[in-house]
Phi, psi and omega in degrees: 000149172314146181280169166274147183261127164243137193258117164105141202243017189276195185299324183285323190285337168287326184289328209268337168301307192277321175321305182290323173315292196318333172265014182052028157248125184295143177225178188219124167260099187261123183239096210295345201259206190254006183083026178196129185272150182300141150327137167190103190294311186300358176251100182226159190237137163254142184238140184286178168293315195284318178287323179311306185277350168283325177283328180307308186310292191306329187251346188059014162251150180270117171305351182283356186259303190280331168250227186235112160276152182279109166323314185193187195218128173228132166267132189229155165228117182064238176264353188275144174261113163285343186201127177208149202198126167259133176263175171192177188308332181288327177231074185289137166290184183277161179228137201255140183202158180283135186290341185278352173266302170324287178321313181306316182285327172306315177279337163296313186295353181250354172297114176086012167270106201293347182267002187247140173250116168254126174268062202299153191039050169232109174260122166291129176242343173199143174204153196235134155265150182223147157354296183264016181155207194218142174223128195246144156253134173218157196248165183110191210276003162231047185303115184192152150299126174246149177231129188232167169282308172223176179218128197243114156297093178267355198279033162092173171325309184264030168344114171288323194278334158297358180267313185301320179255030145065052174258125175284141183256063186293146165173198151271156203252138166037065172298315177216159190226131190231136158278150185223122169222141187236134199220145175266118185196178173248120185274151159300330176224092178312138172074015187252131191277131176228130156239114192251109156278159177031056173313154177282352176263005189293164190236200197256343179273167187327157174050024189267350196264343183216143167227129164226165204205129189226125185292134171240187174299165158065024198052031169254150184228126162252143199239121185246125186238106179309122185260159181287140179308161195122178183239032179302143183270122175265124163279148180300318173295333175282326184281336166305323182290323190271317179303328177291325184306304182307296176317304180286328173305319192279314195271010157062026187197208168292147181315133177271172199283163189211149161224123186284138177247325193196146169235171175165170178230122187250121190264109168261134183236141172253119170208156191228107166307126181307320191233156175236357166229130166225094186064248170254033170223136207232145173237152195217156184049224182293340179286352187250339185203147175234105175221172161152025175278157169064041184074353184284153173251137166263000165285324160337281194304327194296319191272346167269331160295338183263000149306295188289316170293336206295308211286315178312304189282329169300327169299323177291308179316306202268339179240020191092128183326134178230094189308314194276348167284333177288288168308337178300339189293306185294319173322295200280307200275327175304316180292326187288312187301317183306313183287338185282310208281319183306321186275336181286312190301323190274318173311303199317323173282340177273332185260333167230026184290301166108339181185192194105162177301331177297317187291357197233007158286142191293138176091350184293327194277313175304317168327304173301302192300324195291314188296325162311323186282308180308331175292306171304310201260001183057062180231155165075222177278337190276344183217345199278150171326130199282174169231139207245054178310321171233062175279152181278355177264006175292127159305154184287170159323112175261154173290158184064007195263123187241157166292143165233178175302335175262111183303158178295132178100356173265178174281148190290155171274156188261098175264176183272131168239165167265122189274165165303351152289345193097329178311153174261117180231183176260145187286317162311327173295350178243031177247179172077014185246011182066021171251157167288152170243129147264122194239132179261125179265136194197091171289144183097336181295324180304342182266355186251146165306148163322286180325329199279331192234349175317304175246057163227161182073240191245002176307318172286326183274352159308301196299314161328293185293333149328288199296322196280344197291158178300338185228142182293158176218165191246137180242124173249158179245135157254147162280356170174145173223139181327136145081000176264117165309166181288150175061035170270150184233114178268132149269129178219139186316173176273356175238047157081000173279139169295131179259339172174156170248130182236138167301098185084175188266124186239092187286338181281319182278346185282313190302322166288343175284313172316292189299322178292327170286338159286357170099017164113178176292145178294142168301160185283343174215149164282114171248189188264154167297032198291328196280286208073112176267168180276010177316126184103319176306314178258355190291334180250084173312335169259031176279327181294323188279321166305340173269001161111127184229008192268205160350119168088004175302156171234000000 
């Protein structure tokens, strides 16, 4: 079967390539560039815990070493600290990393990978779909025709794939603008990220009302100043004035020494593609959505796109097209991003309004600050990993189903488990292999060797039930799981979302849940995914409006 074609060699495209290769799916990455990113410390990304673990699982590189994990977080309003938190191993903070370092780690992991070909200097200019596959043409040094089973556009906001498929990308332009500087200096609290609203030294000039500071390795910091609406020009002189003023304000004295490394302007747009699937063509990352206001970070969502799509494409590649499963990518991911955009768009007038009656309501400012904290830290409606509450892959009510602390459709907690070879591993470390995970909660098993309990109690019956599932599954055992009683059986998708929790061994319920999680019964005969549905696109009538359909809509 032909490989999967991935258009775009940014973090999302490279992550998808690695995820497919781990599931024995060959792919071709079309990279219109030279194969390396220009070092730009002012172009950085913040990854939450789940996406950090995803990259680590695929590359073997602990991003805490390549980037800068936040030691803590502080929010300030004028001179008052409104929110403060310290991170540790039990509650790790986000990781801040330069984008070229992240991309470099992903590229290094692909070196020597026999299932992935990276074609540099290859710019897509046309593509054609057929019932049996996709044909793409590139121009440049590698100008040629490429044949693939599926094609995924990870080619950014100006996606050629999206335009060639005539998919609309409505939304709002320039929702927020930030002046950015990367500099090496010493700040009062090393390793601690800061959001400072209305600093007491602010002037009446541009970008003086909100400042964020995020640490990078080697004493480097990225500073962002929120700019007021409009098109004020950020001149070098004005930016240098703001750097000196901000550093002096935080040091409460003269401006400390600093080395300016890089500058830029970061413009936030809010857009949401009408469709994320057109037959055998899919969109992911910035090609499918743009967000980033109120502290949110779009790359997290792009990496979650890749994680969600990879196992579904892998199953279809190995076993033939399964339309319901492939459609569920758009249904699940688009709904989550639409909700994220809707929440941000509804909050923007309140948080950024700067006047009106709400400014005088007691506690309003504190509530706004708390909302910004959610965006920056990846919490709440703005940043927490999404729950596939209304997914077509969610099974109907099952006999023996029990609640645990993880809702159905949410990412599972990363507990320690015993693998089939008797070793102790983390649950997240078993994800991304294309197999379902079945986790038995069995207190006491951690203190005994596996050979003593693998053939005792309910284990033989559970092992038989797992062997009979419609998709290969790995049986794991956990000493405990939050909210789960002894002998609870968890069924987990390859991307780490909970399918169901059952009380004891219930083969019929387990089989039904697994079958539903794979998109329902396998088709009688393999057809082509030529039509592609709009599942999810019309499921939320207000999604387009809430994602922004004002000025700049397309």
